[in-house]
PDB file of C-alpha atoms in Angstrom:
ATOM      1  CA  MET A   1     107.035  93.639 118.358  1.00 86.00           C
ATOM      2  CA  GLU A   2     105.339  96.036 115.956  1.00 89.00           C
ATOM      3  CA  ILE A   3     101.691  95.678 114.885  1.00 88.00           C
ATOM      4  CA  GLU A   4      99.849  97.722 112.271  1.00 86.00           C
ATOM      5  CA  LEU A   5      96.171  96.934 111.578  1.00 84.00           C
ATOM      6  CA  PHE A   6      93.897  98.881 109.253  1.00 83.00           C
ATOM      7  CA  ASP A   7      90.146  98.835 108.532  1.00 82.00           C
ATOM      8  CA  PHE A   8      89.527  96.468 111.455  1.00 76.00           C
ATOM      9  CA  MET A   9      85.976  95.062 111.532  1.00 78.00           C
ATOM     10  CA  GLU A  10      84.320  92.265 113.527  1.00 76.00           C
ATOM     11  CA  ALA A  11      83.932  90.043 110.453  1.00 74.00           C
ATOM     12  CA  ARG A  12      87.296  89.415 108.770  1.00 72.00           C
ATOM     13  CA  ILE A  13      88.280  87.548 105.612  1.00 76.00           C
ATOM     14  CA  MET A  14      91.993  87.194 104.936  1.00 76.00           C
ATOM     15  CA  PHE A  15      92.921  87.219 101.252  1.00 81.00           C
ATOM     16  CA  GLY A  16      96.644  86.481 101.457  1.00 85.00           C
ATOM     17  CA  LEU A  17      99.540  86.092 103.888  1.00 88.00           C
ATOM     18  CA  ASP A  18     103.186  86.890 103.149  1.00 93.00           C
ATOM     19  CA  VAL A  19     105.974  85.805 105.495  1.00 93.00           C
ATOM     20  CA  ASP A  20     109.370  87.501 105.228  1.00 94.00           C
ATOM     21  CA  PHE A  21     112.452  86.702 107.294  1.00 93.00           C
ATOM     22  CA  ASP A  22     115.459  88.899 107.960  1.00 92.00           C
ATOM     23  CA  ARG A  23     118.246  88.828 110.549  1.00 90.00           C
ATOM     24  CA  ASP A  24     116.344  90.361 113.428  1.00 90.00           C
ATOM     25  CA  ARG A  25     112.689  89.539 112.891  1.00 93.00           C
ATOM     26  CA  THR A  26     109.885  87.895 110.994  1.00 94.00           C
ATOM     27  CA  THR A  27     107.301  90.031 109.199  1.00 94.00           C
ATOM     28  CA  LEU A  28     103.770  88.779 108.545  1.00 92.00           C
ATOM     29  CA  SER A  29     101.884  90.931 106.029  1.00 93.00           C
ATOM     30  CA  PHE A  30      98.289  90.170 105.183  1.00 87.00           C
ATOM     31  CA  ASP A  31      95.808  91.528 102.693  1.00 83.00           C
ATOM     32  CA  SER A  32      92.089  91.465 103.236  1.00 75.00           C
ATOM     33  CA  SER A  33      89.156  91.161 100.953  1.00 71.00           C
ATOM     34  CA  TYR A  34      86.991  92.266 103.908  1.00 77.00           C
ATOM     35  CA  GLY A  35      87.652  93.420 107.446  1.00 77.00           C
ATOM     36  CA  VAL A  36      91.324  93.886 108.256  1.00 82.00           C
ATOM     37  CA  HIS A  37      94.752  94.206 106.662  1.00 86.00           C
ATOM     38  CA  GLY A  38      98.118  94.984 108.102  1.00 89.00           C
ATOM     39  CA  ARG A  39     101.531  93.857 109.235  1.00 92.00           C
ATOM     40  CA  ILE A  40     103.070  92.214 112.287  1.00 92.00           C
ATOM     41  CA  LYS A  41     106.822  92.332 112.935  1.00 95.00           C
ATOM     42  CA  ALA A  42     108.293  90.226 115.731  1.00 95.00           C
ATOM     43  CA  LYS A  43     111.403  88.277 116.707  1.00 93.00           C
ATOM     44  CA  ARG A  44     109.380  85.045 116.577  1.00 88.00           C
ATOM     45  CA  ALA A  45     106.004  84.118 115.138  1.00 86.00           C
ATOM     46  CA  ALA A  46     103.721  81.070 115.082  1.00 87.00           C
ATOM     47  CA  ILE A  47     100.763  80.645 112.749  1.00 84.00           C
ATOM     48  CA  SER A  48      97.934  78.151 113.083  1.00 85.00           C
ATOM     49  CA  PHE A  49      94.428  77.942 111.713  1.00 80.00           C
ATOM     50  CA  LYS A  50      91.447  75.645 111.753  1.00 80.00           C
ATOM     51  CA  PRO A  51      89.323  75.768 108.593  1.00 80.00           C
ATOM     52  CA  ARG A  52      85.578  75.647 108.980  1.00 79.00           C
ATOM     53  CA  PRO A  53      83.627  72.945 107.141  1.00 84.00           C
ATOM     54  CA  ALA A  54      82.008  74.176 103.932  1.00 82.00           C
ATOM     55  CA  GLY A  55      78.292  74.773 104.016  1.00 74.00           C
TER      56      GLY A  55
END
């Protein structure tokens, strides 16, 4: 597993998530509008999220 995180802050807002697959691993790359951006490379990955209600 390889993890690279940049500009990490307590409050984070993710702008986009790209998922790329190759023979050996999955790469998750994410951009941030505020708080963190980076890349995670691993043999396997699982993604889940729970949106907050508006307001």
